[in-house]
Amino acid sequence: MTVLAHQTDTLTRDALAVLQPGFEGTTAPAWLLRRLGEGLHAVGLFGRNIASPEQLGRLTAQLRAERDDVLVAIDEEGGDVTRLEVREGSSFPGNLALGTVDDTGLTRGVAHELGRRLAACGVNLNWAPSADVNSNPDNPVIGVRSFGADTHLAARHTAAYVEGLQAAGVAACTKHFPGHGDTNVDSHLALPRIDADPDTLTARELVPFRAAVEAGTKAVMSAHIVVPALDPTRPATLSPRILTGLLRKELGYEGLVVTDGMEMNAIAGTYGIERGSVLAIAAGADAICVGGGLADEATVLRLRDALVAAVREGALPEERLADAAARVRALAEWTRARRTAATPGAPEGGAPGIGLTAARRALVLTGRVSAVGTPYVATLAPEPNIAVGDETPWGVAAELAALLPGTASGVYHEGAGAGEVLAAAGDRTVVAVVRDAHRHPWMTEALDALVAARPDTVVVEMGLPRAEPRGALHIATHGAARVCGRAAAEVIAGA
């Protein structure tokens, strides 16, 4: 092999190594297996790839048969954002519920059990936890995915989550650096901006990330946000000042830096995914996450070729690409060393009930009802959060029907009013279920009218509980996971 051919082969393998692509289907396509053999080191899984724990185990075994040290990544936060249980809802409450309980031992135990289930299915990299301090209650994309608005609470629970997850052999990927909590724009749709001053950023946003670094997080995910106090021109994902200067040098972080999804409009709509990927690696990122929306071989080849061309043209130092690829391989080796001898498939043992226990402890009740009889559950549903998706069911209707046979229900969207709910409910007790009512005036108006007409109305808030409690009984679940609905239904049914 000539020197030029060897260099080309090395560049190509390094360029493939830094990609974390997705794919369609519940089995690995031939092109993906072929690229794993050529140097691709990671694969990202989404809800579309998962039908059951057993199927997921077979899929990861198929990937591992091609590359034993493949990084199999997933966005499994528990709570509202679940891929493992995308069609039924999560068995674990999310971060806000855990932060509300404020028991770091419980958080560590929940993360460990979640990690144990992922590891049993062959998943070894989790794009979680969210370390964002939810300082803006109108944040459209973080909300209940944060442990809360208190910086130090978020920090101690971030560290506990990292420790629990990694003790199960699954690498944690703490996100969204340097902090996405003070935004009022969803980066899936546009490029958010945080105008906090440096002192505020240091005292608020960065504290949970410092805690994650000290806890040994194996990966950190960058945010597609502009923070002028840190870099007035480039979003964090593309900023050498933020990824290299702040994260590497100031915080002393040495692990893998992963980008958030590059097809998100904050990057794709401003820089394009090819240029954005080159700029991200040059800035200090080590792995390019792409595949939530773009999930085909053509995307992988476009990004591979863009990185190789950037090296040849001098836009990306060859040693920077090589360093990024080396970090990917190092994490892959860590996960291989930690992998248990268990056959991937349905998990056994562990602490299967810990999620429901946590969801019950997270409930905050205001008021009381003696009995609800046969209820009518009216779910006032907002537009789905893109990070959460619209596949995952939420609410209390199904869980309450299991406890109180005869329960009726209906789903209402913007434009619906209390009159429609009351007409459908008849003489049944109304259980009104909402999600972030403070962010949706139509929900607030409907709730006020319902409570005025029916003082015995039960209100269940499954988002961020910012509005004043209303109804004869107000239940704040601090998340919309299936177990949160179950815990609320138990209270309503008097179980």
CSV table of C-alpha atoms in Angstrom, one decimal:
chain,number,residue,atom,x,y,z
A,1,MET,CA,0.0,0.0,0.0
A,2,THR,CA,1.4,3.4,-0.9
A,3,VAL,CA,1.8,6.2,1.7
A,4,LEU,CA,-1.0,8.2,0.1
A,5,ALA,CA,-3.4,5.2,0.0
A,6,HIS,CA,-2.6,4.4,3.7
A,7,GLN,CA,-3.2,8.1,4.6
A,8,THR,CA,-6.5,8.0,2.7
A,9,ASP,CA,-7.6,4.8,4.4
A,10,THR,CA,-6.7,6.2,7.8
A,11,LEU,CA,-8.6,9.5,7.1
A,12,THR,CA,-11.7,7.6,5.9
A,13,ARG,CA,-11.7,5.3,9.0
A,14,ASP,CA,-11.3,8.3,11.3
A,15,ALA,CA,-14.0,10.2,9.6
A,16,LEU,CA,-16.4,7.2,9.9
A,17,ALA,CA,-15.4,6.7,13.5
A,18,VAL,CA,-16.6,10.1,14.7
A,19,LEU,CA,-20.1,9.6,13.3
A,20,GLN,CA,-23.1,8.4,15.3
A,21,PRO,CA,-25.8,7.8,12.7
A,22,GLY,CA,-29.2,6.4,12.9
A,23,PHE,CA,-31.2,4.1,10.5
A,24,GLU,CA,-34.7,2.9,9.8
A,25,GLY,CA,-36.1,-0.4,10.9
A,26,THR,CA,-35.8,-2.9,13.7
A,27,THR,CA,-32.9,-4.8,12.1
A,28,ALA,CA,-29.6,-3.4,10.9
A,29,PRO,CA,-29.5,-2.7,7.2
A,30,ALA,CA,-26.7,-4.1,5.0
A,31,TRP,CA,-25.2,-0.7,4.4
A,32,LEU,CA,-24.8,-0.1,8.2
A,33,LEU,CA,-23.1,-3.4,8.8
A,34,ARG,CA,-20.8,-2.7,5.9
A,35,ARG,CA,-19.8,0.7,7.2
A,36,LEU,CA,-19.2,-0.8,10.7
A,37,GLY,CA,-16.7,-3.1,9.0
A,38,GLU,CA,-15.0,-0.1,7.3
A,39,GLY,CA,-14.5,1.9,10.5
A,40,LEU,CA,-17.9,3.3,11.8
A,41,HIS,CA,-17.8,2.9,15.5
A,42,ALA,CA,-21.2,4.0,16.8
A,43,VAL,CA,-24.9,3.7,16.0
A,44,GLY,CA,-27.8,5.8,17.4
A,45,LEU,CA,-31.1,4.1,18.2
A,46,PHE,CA,-34.5,5.8,18.2
A,47,GLY,CA,-38.0,4.8,19.0
A,48,ARG,CA,-38.5,3.5,15.4
A,49,ASN,CA,-35.8,0.9,16.0
A,50,ILE,CA,-37.3,-0.7,19.1
A,51,ALA,CA,-40.3,-3.0,19.3
A,52,SER,CA,-39.4,-4.9,22.5
A,53,PRO,CA,-36.4,-5.7,24.8
A,54,GLU,CA,-36.0,-9.0,23.1
A,55,GLN,CA,-35.9,-7.5,19.6
A,56,LEU,CA,-33.5,-4.8,20.8
A,57,GLY,CA,-31.2,-7.5,22.2
A,58,ARG,CA,-31.2,-9.2,18.8
A,59,LEU,CA,-30.5,-6.0,17.0
A,60,THR,CA,-27.5,-5.0,19.2
A,61,ALA,CA,-26.2,-8.6,18.9
A,62,GLN,CA,-26.4,-8.2,15.1
A,63,LEU,CA,-24.4,-4.9,15.3
A,64,ARG,CA,-21.9,-6.5,17.7
A,65,ALA,CA,-21.3,-9.4,15.4
A,66,GLU,CA,-19.9,-7.0,12.9
A,67,ARG,CA,-17.9,-4.8,15.4
A,68,ASP,CA,-17.6,-6.1,18.9
A,69,ASP,CA,-16.8,-2.7,20.4
A,70,VAL,CA,-19.5,-0.8,18.7
A,71,LEU,CA,-21.1,2.1,20.7
A,72,VAL,CA,-24.8,1.6,20.7
A,73,ALA,CA,-26.3,4.9,21.8
A,74,ILE,CA,-29.9,5.8,22.8
A,75,ASP,CA,-31.8,8.9,24.0
A,76,GLU,CA,-33.3,7.3,27.1
A,77,GLU,CA,-33.9,9.9,29.8
A,78,GLY,CA,-36.8,8.1,31.4
A,79,GLY,CA,-39.8,10.2,32.1
A,80,ASP,CA,-41.2,12.1,29.1
A,81,VAL,CA,-38.3,11.1,26.8
A,82,THR,CA,-38.2,7.4,26.4
A,83,ARG,CA,-37.1,5.2,23.5
A,84,LEU,CA,-37.0,1.9,25.3
A,85,GLU,CA,-40.7,2.2,26.1
A,86,VAL,CA,-41.7,4.6,23.4
A,87,ARG,CA,-45.1,2.9,22.7
A,88,GLU,CA,-46.3,2.4,26.2
A,89,GLY,CA,-44.6,5.1,28.3
A,90,SER,CA,-41.7,4.9,30.7
A,91,SER,CA,-41.4,2.8,33.8
A,92,PHE,CA,-39.3,5.6,35.3
A,93,PRO,CA,-40.2,9.2,36.2
A,94,GLY,CA,-38.0,11.9,34.7
A,95,ASN,CA,-35.6,14.3,36.2
A,96,LEU,CA,-38.1,16.9,37.6
A,97,ALA,CA,-39.8,14.2,39.6
A,98,LEU,CA,-36.5,13.0,41.0
A,99,GLY,CA,-35.4,16.5,41.8
A,100,THR,CA,-38.8,17.1,43.6
A,101,VAL,CA,-38.2,14.1,45.8
A,102,ASP,CA,-34.6,15.3,46.3
A,103,ASP,CA,-33.2,12.0,47.4
A,104,THR,CA,-29.8,11.4,45.6
A,105,GLY,CA,-29.9,7.8,46.7
A,106,LEU,CA,-33.2,7.3,44.9
A,107,THR,CA,-31.9,9.1,41.8
A,108,ARG,CA,-28.8,6.9,41.8
A,109,GLY,CA,-31.0,3.8,42.1
A,110,VAL,CA,-33.3,4.8,39.3
A,111,ALA,CA,-30.4,5.6,37.0
A,112,HIS,CA,-28.8,2.3,37.9
A,113,GLU,CA,-32.0,0.3,37.2
A,114,LEU,CA,-32.5,2.1,33.9
A,115,GLY,CA,-28.8,1.5,33.0
A,116,ARG,CA,-29.2,-2.2,33.9
A,117,ARG,CA,-32.1,-2.6,31.6
A,118,LEU,CA,-30.3,-0.8,28.8
A,119,ALA,CA,-27.1,-3.0,29.3
A,120,ALA,CA,-29.2,-6.1,29.3
A,121,CYS,CA,-30.5,-5.1,25.8
A,122,GLY,CA,-27.0,-4.4,24.6
A,123,VAL,CA,-27.1,-0.6,24.8
A,124,ASN,CA,-23.9,1.0,26.2
A,125,LEU,CA,-24.2,4.8,25.7
A,126,ASN,CA,-27.1,6.8,26.9
A,127,TRP,CA,-27.5,10.4,25.8
A,128,ALA,CA,-28.6,11.4,29.3
A,129,PRO,CA,-28.9,13.0,31.9
A,130,SER,CA,-30.0,16.5,31.2
A,131,ALA,CA,-28.0,18.7,33.5
A,132,ASP,CA,-29.8,21.9,32.4
A,133,VAL,CA,-31.0,24.2,35.2
A,134,ASN,CA,-34.5,25.1,34.2
A,135,SER,CA,-34.2,28.8,35.1
A,136,ASN,CA,-36.8,29.8,32.5
A,137,PRO,CA,-40.2,28.3,33.3
A,138,ASP,CA,-41.4,29.1,29.7
A,139,ASN,CA,-38.6,26.9,28.2
A,140,PRO,CA,-40.3,24.9,25.4
A,141,VAL,CA,-37.9,22.1,25.2
A,142,ILE,CA,-36.4,21.4,28.7
A,143,GLY,CA,-39.0,21.8,31.4
A,144,VAL,CA,-39.5,18.5,33.2
A,145,ARG,CA,-36.4,17.1,31.6
A,146,SER,CA,-34.4,19.2,34.1
A,147,PHE,CA,-34.0,18.3,37.8
A,148,GLY,CA,-35.2,21.7,38.6
A,149,ALA,CA,-34.5,25.5,38.8
A,150,ASP,CA,-32.2,25.2,41.8
A,151,THR,CA,-28.5,25.0,40.6
A,152,HIS,CA,-27.1,23.0,43.4
A,153,LEU,CA,-30.0,20.5,43.4
A,154,ALA,CA,-29.5,20.0,39.7
A,155,ALA,CA,-25.8,19.5,40.3
A,156,ARG,CA,-26.1,16.8,43.0
A,157,HIS,CA,-28.7,14.9,41.1
A,158,THR,CA,-26.8,15.1,37.9
A,159,ALA,CA,-23.8,13.5,39.6
A,160,ALA,CA,-25.9,10.8,41.2
A,161,TYR,CA,-27.5,10.0,37.9
A,162,VAL,CA,-24.1,9.7,36.2
A,163,GLU,CA,-22.8,7.5,39.0
A,164,GLY,CA,-25.8,5.2,38.9
A,165,LEU,CA,-25.9,4.8,35.2
A,166,GLN,CA,-22.2,4.1,34.8
A,167,ALA,CA,-22.2,1.7,37.7
A,168,ALA,CA,-24.5,-0.4,35.4
A,169,GLY,CA,-21.9,-0.4,32.7
A,170,VAL,CA,-23.6,2.2,30.5
A,171,ALA,CA,-21.7,5.4,29.6
A,172,ALA,CA,-23.5,8.6,30.6
A,173,CYS,CA,-23.7,11.6,28.2
A,174,THR,CA,-24.4,14.7,30.2
A,175,LYS,CA,-26.2,17.4,28.3
A,176,HIS,CA,-26.7,20.1,26.9
A,177,PHE,CA,-23.4,22.0,27.5
A,178,PRO,CA,-23.1,24.8,28.5
A,179,GLY,CA,-26.7,24.7,29.6
A,180,HIS,CA,-30.1,24.9,27.7
A,181,GLY,CA,-32.3,25.9,30.7
A,182,ASP,CA,-32.6,29.6,30.1
A,183,THR,CA,-33.8,29.5,26.5
A,184,ASN,CA,-37.3,30.3,25.2
A,185,VAL,CA,-36.7,28.7,21.7
A,186,ASP,CA,-36.6,25.0,20.8
A,187,SER,CA,-33.2,24.3,19.0
A,188,HIS,CA,-35.0,21.7,17.0
A,189,LEU,CA,-36.7,24.6,15.2
A,190,ALA,CA,-34.3,27.6,15.5
A,191,LEU,CA,-31.1,28.8,17.1
A,192,PRO,CA,-31.7,29.8,20.7
A,193,ARG,CA,-29.7,32.5,22.5
A,194,ILE,CA,-28.8,32.9,26.2
A,195,ASP,CA,-27.9,36.5,27.2
A,196,ALA,CA,-26.7,35.8,30.8
A,197,ASP,CA,-23.5,37.4,31.9
A,198,PRO,CA,-20.3,35.4,32.6
A,199,ASP,CA,-20.8,35.4,36.4
A,200,THR,CA,-24.4,34.1,36.1
A,201,LEU,CA,-23.3,31.4,33.7
A,202,THR,CA,-20.5,30.3,36.1
A,203,ALA,CA,-22.7,30.3,39.2
A,204,ARG,CA,-25.8,28.7,37.5
A,205,GLU,CA,-25.4,26.9,34.2
A,206,LEU,CA,-21.9,25.4,34.7
A,207,VAL,CA,-22.3,24.1,38.2
A,208,PRO,CA,-24.1,20.8,37.2
A,209,PHE,CA,-21.6,20.2,34.4
A,210,ARG,CA,-18.7,20.6,36.9
A,211,ALA,CA,-20.4,18.0,39.1
A,212,ALA,CA,-20.8,15.7,36.2
A,213,VAL,CA,-17.1,16.0,35.3
A,214,GLU,CA,-16.2,15.3,38.9
A,215,ALA,CA,-18.5,12.3,38.9
A,216,GLY,CA,-16.6,10.9,35.9
A,217,THR,CA,-19.2,11.3,33.1
A,218,LYS,CA,-17.9,9.5,30.0
A,219,ALA,CA,-19.5,11.8,27.6
A,220,VAL,CA,-20.8,15.4,27.4
A,221,MET,CA,-23.3,16.6,24.7
A,222,SER,CA,-23.1,20.1,23.3
A,223,ALA,CA,-26.0,22.5,22.9
A,224,HIS,CA,-27.0,24.2,19.7
A,225,ILE,CA,-27.3,27.6,21.5
A,226,VAL,CA,-25.6,31.0,21.2
A,227,VAL,CA,-24.1,32.3,24.4
A,228,PRO,CA,-22.7,35.8,23.6
A,229,ALA,CA,-20.8,36.0,26.9
A,230,LEU,CA,-18.8,33.0,25.9
A,231,ASP,CA,-18.8,33.3,22.1
A,232,PRO,CA,-20.7,36.1,20.4
A,233,THR,CA,-20.5,34.5,16.9
A,234,ARG,CA,-20.8,30.7,17.1
A,235,PRO,CA,-23.2,28.3,18.8
A,236,ALA,CA,-21.7,26.1,21.5
A,237,THR,CA,-21.5,23.0,19.3
A,238,LEU,CA,-19.3,24.9,16.8
A,239,SER,CA,-17.3,27.1,19.3
A,240,PRO,CA,-13.6,26.4,20.1
A,241,ARG,CA,-14.0,28.9,23.0
A,242,ILE,CA,-16.7,26.8,24.5
A,243,LEU,CA,-15.8,23.2,23.7
A,244,THR,CA,-12.0,23.5,24.0
A,245,GLY,CA,-11.4,26.6,26.1
A,246,LEU,CA,-14.2,26.2,28.6
A,247,LEU,CA,-15.0,22.5,28.7
A,248,ARG,CA,-11.6,21.0,28.1
A,249,LYS,CA,-9.3,23.6,29.6
A,250,GLU,CA,-11.3,25.3,32.3
A,251,LEU,CA,-13.4,22.4,33.5
A,252,GLY,CA,-10.7,19.9,32.9
A,253,TYR,CA,-12.9,17.5,31.0
A,254,GLU,CA,-11.1,14.7,29.1
A,255,GLY,CA,-13.8,12.4,27.9
A,256,LEU,CA,-15.9,12.3,24.7
A,257,VAL,CA,-17.7,15.4,23.4
A,258,VAL,CA,-20.8,14.5,21.4
A,259,THR,CA,-22.9,17.0,19.4
A,260,ASP,CA,-26.6,17.3,19.7
A,261,GLY,CA,-28.4,16.2,16.5
A,262,MET,CA,-26.8,18.0,13.6
A,263,GLU,CA,-30.0,17.8,11.5
A,264,MET,CA,-31.7,20.1,14.1
A,265,ASN,CA,-32.6,23.4,12.5
A,266,ALA,CA,-30.4,25.4,14.8
A,267,ILE,CA,-27.4,23.9,12.8
A,268,ALA,CA,-28.9,22.5,9.6
A,269,GLY,CA,-30.8,25.7,8.9
A,270,THR,CA,-27.9,28.0,9.6
A,271,TYR,CA,-24.6,26.2,8.7
A,272,GLY,CA,-25.8,23.0,6.9
A,273,ILE,CA,-24.9,19.6,8.4
A,274,GLU,CA,-21.7,19.1,6.3
A,275,ARG,CA,-20.1,22.4,7.2
A,276,GLY,CA,-21.5,22.2,10.7
A,277,SER,CA,-20.0,18.8,11.3
A,278,VAL,CA,-16.5,20.0,10.1
A,279,LEU,CA,-16.8,23.1,12.3
A,280,ALA,CA,-17.9,21.0,15.3
A,281,ILE,CA,-14.9,18.6,15.1
A,282,ALA,CA,-12.5,21.5,14.6
A,283,ALA,CA,-14.0,23.2,17.6
A,284,GLY,CA,-13.4,20.2,19.9
A,285,ALA,CA,-16.3,17.8,19.4
A,286,ASP,CA,-15.4,14.2,19.0
A,287,ALA,CA,-18.6,12.6,17.8
A,288,ILE,CA,-21.3,13.8,15.4
A,289,CYS,CA,-24.8,12.8,16.3
A,290,VAL,CA,-27.1,12.5,13.2
A,291,GLY,CA,-29.9,10.2,12.5
A,292,GLY,CA,-33.0,11.5,14.3
A,293,GLY,CA,-34.3,12.8,11.1
A,294,LEU,CA,-31.6,11.8,8.5
A,295,ALA,CA,-31.2,8.1,8.7
A,296,ASP,CA,-29.7,6.8,5.5
A,297,GLU,CA,-26.4,5.7,4.0
A,298,ALA,CA,-26.2,8.8,1.9
A,299,THR,CA,-26.0,11.1,5.0
A,300,VAL,CA,-23.2,9.0,6.4
A,301,LEU,CA,-21.2,9.2,3.2
A,302,ARG,CA,-21.8,13.0,2.8
A,303,LEU,CA,-20.5,13.6,6.3
A,304,ARG,CA,-17.6,11.2,5.9
A,305,ASP,CA,-16.5,12.8,2.7
A,306,ALA,CA,-17.0,16.3,4.0
A,307,LEU,CA,-14.6,15.6,6.9
A,308,VAL,CA,-12.0,13.9,4.7
A,309,ALA,CA,-12.2,16.9,2.2
A,310,ALA,CA,-11.8,19.4,5.1
A,311,VAL,CA,-8.6,17.7,6.2
A,312,ARG,CA,-7.2,17.6,2.7
A,313,GLU,CA,-8.1,21.3,2.1
A,314,GLY,CA,-6.5,22.4,5.4
A,315,ALA,CA,-9.9,23.4,7.0
A,316,LEU,CA,-9.6,20.7,9.6
A,317,PRO,CA,-6.3,19.6,11.2
A,318,GLU,CA,-5.6,15.9,10.6
A,319,GLU,CA,-4.5,15.5,14.2
A,320,ARG,CA,-7.8,16.9,15.5
A,321,LEU,CA,-9.8,14.4,13.5
A,322,ALA,CA,-7.4,11.6,14.7
A,323,ASP,CA,-7.8,12.8,18.3
A,324,ALA,CA,-11.6,12.8,18.0
A,325,ALA,CA,-11.6,9.3,16.6
A,326,ALA,CA,-9.2,8.1,19.3
A,327,ARG,CA,-11.6,9.3,22.0
A,328,VAL,CA,-14.5,7.4,20.3
A,329,ARG,CA,-12.4,4.2,20.3
A,330,ALA,CA,-11.4,4.7,23.9
A,331,LEU,CA,-15.0,5.0,25.1
A,332,ALA,CA,-15.9,2.0,22.9
A,333,GLU,CA,-13.1,0.0,24.7
A,334,TRP,CA,-14.4,1.1,28.1
A,335,THR,CA,-17.9,-0.1,27.3
A,336,ARG,CA,-16.6,-3.4,26.0
A,337,ALA,CA,-14.6,-4.0,29.2
A,338,ARG,CA,-17.7,-3.2,31.3
A,339,ARG,CA,-20.1,-5.3,29.3
A,340,THR,CA,-21.5,-8.1,31.5
A,341,ALA,CA,-21.7,-11.7,30.4
A,342,ALA,CA,-25.5,-11.6,30.4
A,343,THR,CA,-27.2,-12.4,27.1
A,344,PRO,CA,-29.0,-9.4,25.7
A,345,GLY,CA,-32.7,-9.6,26.2
A,346,ALA,CA,-35.4,-9.0,28.8
A,347,PRO,CA,-33.7,-7.9,32.0
A,348,GLU,CA,-34.0,-9.9,35.2
A,349,GLY,CA,-33.4,-9.1,38.8
A,350,GLY,CA,-32.5,-5.5,39.8
A,351,ALA,CA,-35.1,-3.1,41.3
A,352,PRO,CA,-38.1,-3.3,38.9
A,353,GLY,CA,-40.4,-1.3,41.2
A,354,ILE,CA,-38.1,1.6,41.9
A,355,GLY,CA,-39.7,3.7,39.1
A,356,LEU,CA,-43.2,3.6,40.6
A,357,THR,CA,-41.9,4.2,44.1
A,358,ALA,CA,-40.1,7.3,42.8
A,359,ALA,CA,-43.2,8.5,41.0
A,360,ARG,CA,-45.4,8.1,44.1
A,361,ARG,CA,-42.9,10.1,46.2
A,362,ALA,CA,-42.8,12.9,43.6
A,363,LEU,CA,-46.6,13.6,43.8
A,364,VAL,CA,-47.6,16.9,45.4
A,365,LEU,CA,-51.3,17.1,46.4
A,366,THR,CA,-53.4,20.2,47.1
A,367,GLY,CA,-56.9,19.6,48.5
A,368,ARG,CA,-58.8,16.3,48.7
A,369,VAL,CA,-61.8,14.5,47.5
A,370,SER,CA,-63.7,11.8,49.4
A,371,ALA,CA,-64.7,9.8,46.3
A,372,VAL,CA,-64.8,10.3,42.5
A,373,GLY,CA,-67.4,7.7,41.6
A,374,THR,CA,-67.0,6.9,37.9
A,375,PRO,CA,-64.8,9.6,36.4
A,376,TYR,CA,-64.5,11.3,33.1
A,377,VAL,CA,-60.9,12.0,32.2
A,378,ALA,CA,-60.5,15.0,29.9
A,379,THR,CA,-56.9,15.3,28.6
A,380,LEU,CA,-56.1,18.8,27.4
A,381,ALA,CA,-53.2,18.1,25.1
A,382,PRO,CA,-50.7,20.6,23.8
A,383,GLU,CA,-48.7,20.2,20.6
A,384,PRO,CA,-46.0,17.5,21.3
A,385,ASN,CA,-42.5,18.5,22.2
A,386,ILE,CA,-40.2,17.3,19.4
A,387,ALA,CA,-37.7,15.8,21.8
A,388,VAL,CA,-40.5,13.8,23.4
A,389,GLY,CA,-42.2,12.9,20.1
A,390,ASP,CA,-45.9,12.1,19.6
A,391,GLU,CA,-45.6,8.3,19.7
A,392,THR,CA,-45.5,8.0,23.5
A,393,PRO,CA,-48.9,7.9,25.3
A,394,TRP,CA,-49.3,10.0,28.4
A,395,GLY,CA,-52.0,10.9,30.9
A,396,VAL,CA,-54.0,9.1,33.5
A,397,ALA,CA,-57.0,7.7,31.5
A,398,ALA,CA,-55.6,4.2,30.8
A,399,GLU,CA,-54.2,3.8,34.3
A,400,LEU,CA,-57.4,5.1,36.0
A,401,ALA,CA,-59.6,2.8,33.8
A,402,ALA,CA,-57.5,-0.2,35.1
A,403,LEU,CA,-58.4,0.8,38.7
A,404,LEU,CA,-61.9,2.1,38.1
A,405,PRO,CA,-63.7,0.1,35.4
A,406,GLY,CA,-66.2,2.2,33.5
A,407,THR,CA,-63.9,5.3,33.4
A,408,ALA,CA,-64.6,7.3,30.2
A,409,SER,CA,-62.2,9.7,28.6
A,410,GLY,CA,-61.6,12.2,25.8
A,411,VAL,CA,-58.7,14.2,24.4
A,412,TYR,CA,-59.0,17.9,23.7
A,413,HIS,CA,-56.7,20.2,21.8
A,414,GLU,CA,-56.4,24.0,21.4
A,415,GLY,CA,-59.7,25.5,20.5
A,416,ALA,CA,-61.7,23.2,22.7
A,417,GLY,CA,-63.5,24.6,25.7
A,418,ALA,CA,-65.0,23.6,29.0
A,419,GLY,CA,-68.5,23.3,27.4
A,420,GLU,CA,-67.3,20.3,25.2
A,421,VAL,CA,-65.8,18.6,28.2
A,422,LEU,CA,-68.9,19.1,30.4
A,423,ALA,CA,-71.2,17.8,27.6
A,424,ALA,CA,-69.2,14.7,27.3
A,425,ALA,CA,-68.7,14.2,31.0
A,426,GLY,CA,-72.4,14.3,31.9
A,427,ASP,CA,-72.8,13.7,35.6
A,428,ARG,CA,-69.4,12.0,36.0
A,429,THR,CA,-66.6,13.6,38.1
A,430,VAL,CA,-64.3,15.4,35.8
A,431,VAL,CA,-60.6,14.7,36.0
A,432,ALA,CA,-58.8,17.3,33.9
A,433,VAL,CA,-55.3,16.4,32.8
A,434,VAL,CA,-52.9,19.1,31.6
A,435,ARG,CA,-49.3,19.5,30.7
A,436,ASP,CA,-47.6,22.8,31.3
A,437,ALA,CA,-50.8,24.7,31.7
A,438,HIS,CA,-49.0,27.9,32.5
A,439,ARG,CA,-47.6,28.0,28.9
A,440,HIS,CA,-51.0,27.5,27.2
A,441,PRO,CA,-53.6,30.1,27.9
A,442,TRP,CA,-56.4,28.0,26.3
A,443,MET,CA,-55.7,25.3,29.0
A,444,THR,CA,-55.9,27.8,31.8
A,445,GLU,CA,-59.2,29.2,30.5
A,446,ALA,CA,-60.7,25.7,30.1
A,447,LEU,CA,-59.6,24.7,33.7
A,448,ASP,CA,-61.0,27.9,35.2
A,449,ALA,CA,-64.3,27.3,33.5
A,450,LEU,CA,-64.4,23.6,34.5
A,451,VAL,CA,-63.7,24.4,38.1
A,452,ALA,CA,-66.3,27.2,38.2
A,453,ALA,CA,-68.9,24.8,36.8
A,454,ARG,CA,-67.8,21.7,38.7
A,455,PRO,CA,-66.1,22.6,42.0
A,456,ASP,CA,-65.4,18.8,42.5
A,457,THR,CA,-63.1,18.7,39.4
A,458,VAL,CA,-59.8,16.9,39.9
A,459,VAL,CA,-56.9,18.5,38.1
A,460,VAL,CA,-53.7,16.6,37.3
A,461,GLU,CA,-50.7,18.7,36.1
A,462,MET,CA,-48.2,16.4,34.4
A,463,GLY,CA,-45.8,19.2,33.2
A,464,LEU,CA,-44.1,22.0,35.1
A,465,PRO,CA,-46.5,23.0,37.9
A,466,ARG,CA,-46.3,26.8,37.7
A,467,ALA,CA,-50.0,27.7,37.7
A,468,GLU,CA,-51.9,28.1,40.9
A,469,PRO,CA,-53.5,24.8,42.1
A,470,ARG,CA,-57.2,24.6,41.2
A,471,GLY,CA,-59.9,22.1,41.6
A,472,ALA,CA,-61.1,20.1,44.6
A,473,LEU,CA,-57.9,18.1,44.3
A,474,HIS,CA,-54.8,19.2,42.4
A,475,ILE,CA,-52.1,16.6,41.7
A,476,ALA,CA,-48.7,17.7,40.4
A,477,THR,CA,-46.9,14.6,39.1
A,478,HIS,CA,-43.8,16.5,37.8
A,479,GLY,CA,-43.7,14.5,34.6
A,480,ALA,CA,-45.9,12.6,32.1
A,481,ALA,CA,-44.2,9.1,32.3
A,482,ARG,CA,-46.5,6.1,32.5
A,483,VAL,CA,-45.6,5.6,36.2
A,484,CYS,CA,-46.5,9.2,36.9
A,485,GLY,CA,-49.9,8.6,35.5
A,486,ARG,CA,-50.2,5.4,37.5
A,487,ALA,CA,-49.2,7.2,40.8
A,488,ALA,CA,-51.8,9.9,40.2
A,489,ALA,CA,-54.5,7.3,39.3
A,490,GLU,CA,-53.9,5.5,42.5
A,491,VAL,CA,-54.6,8.7,44.5
A,492,ILE,CA,-57.8,9.5,42.5
A,493,ALA,CA,-59.1,5.9,42.9
A,494,GLY,CA,-58.2,5.9,46.6
A,495,ALA,CA,-55.9,3.0,46.1
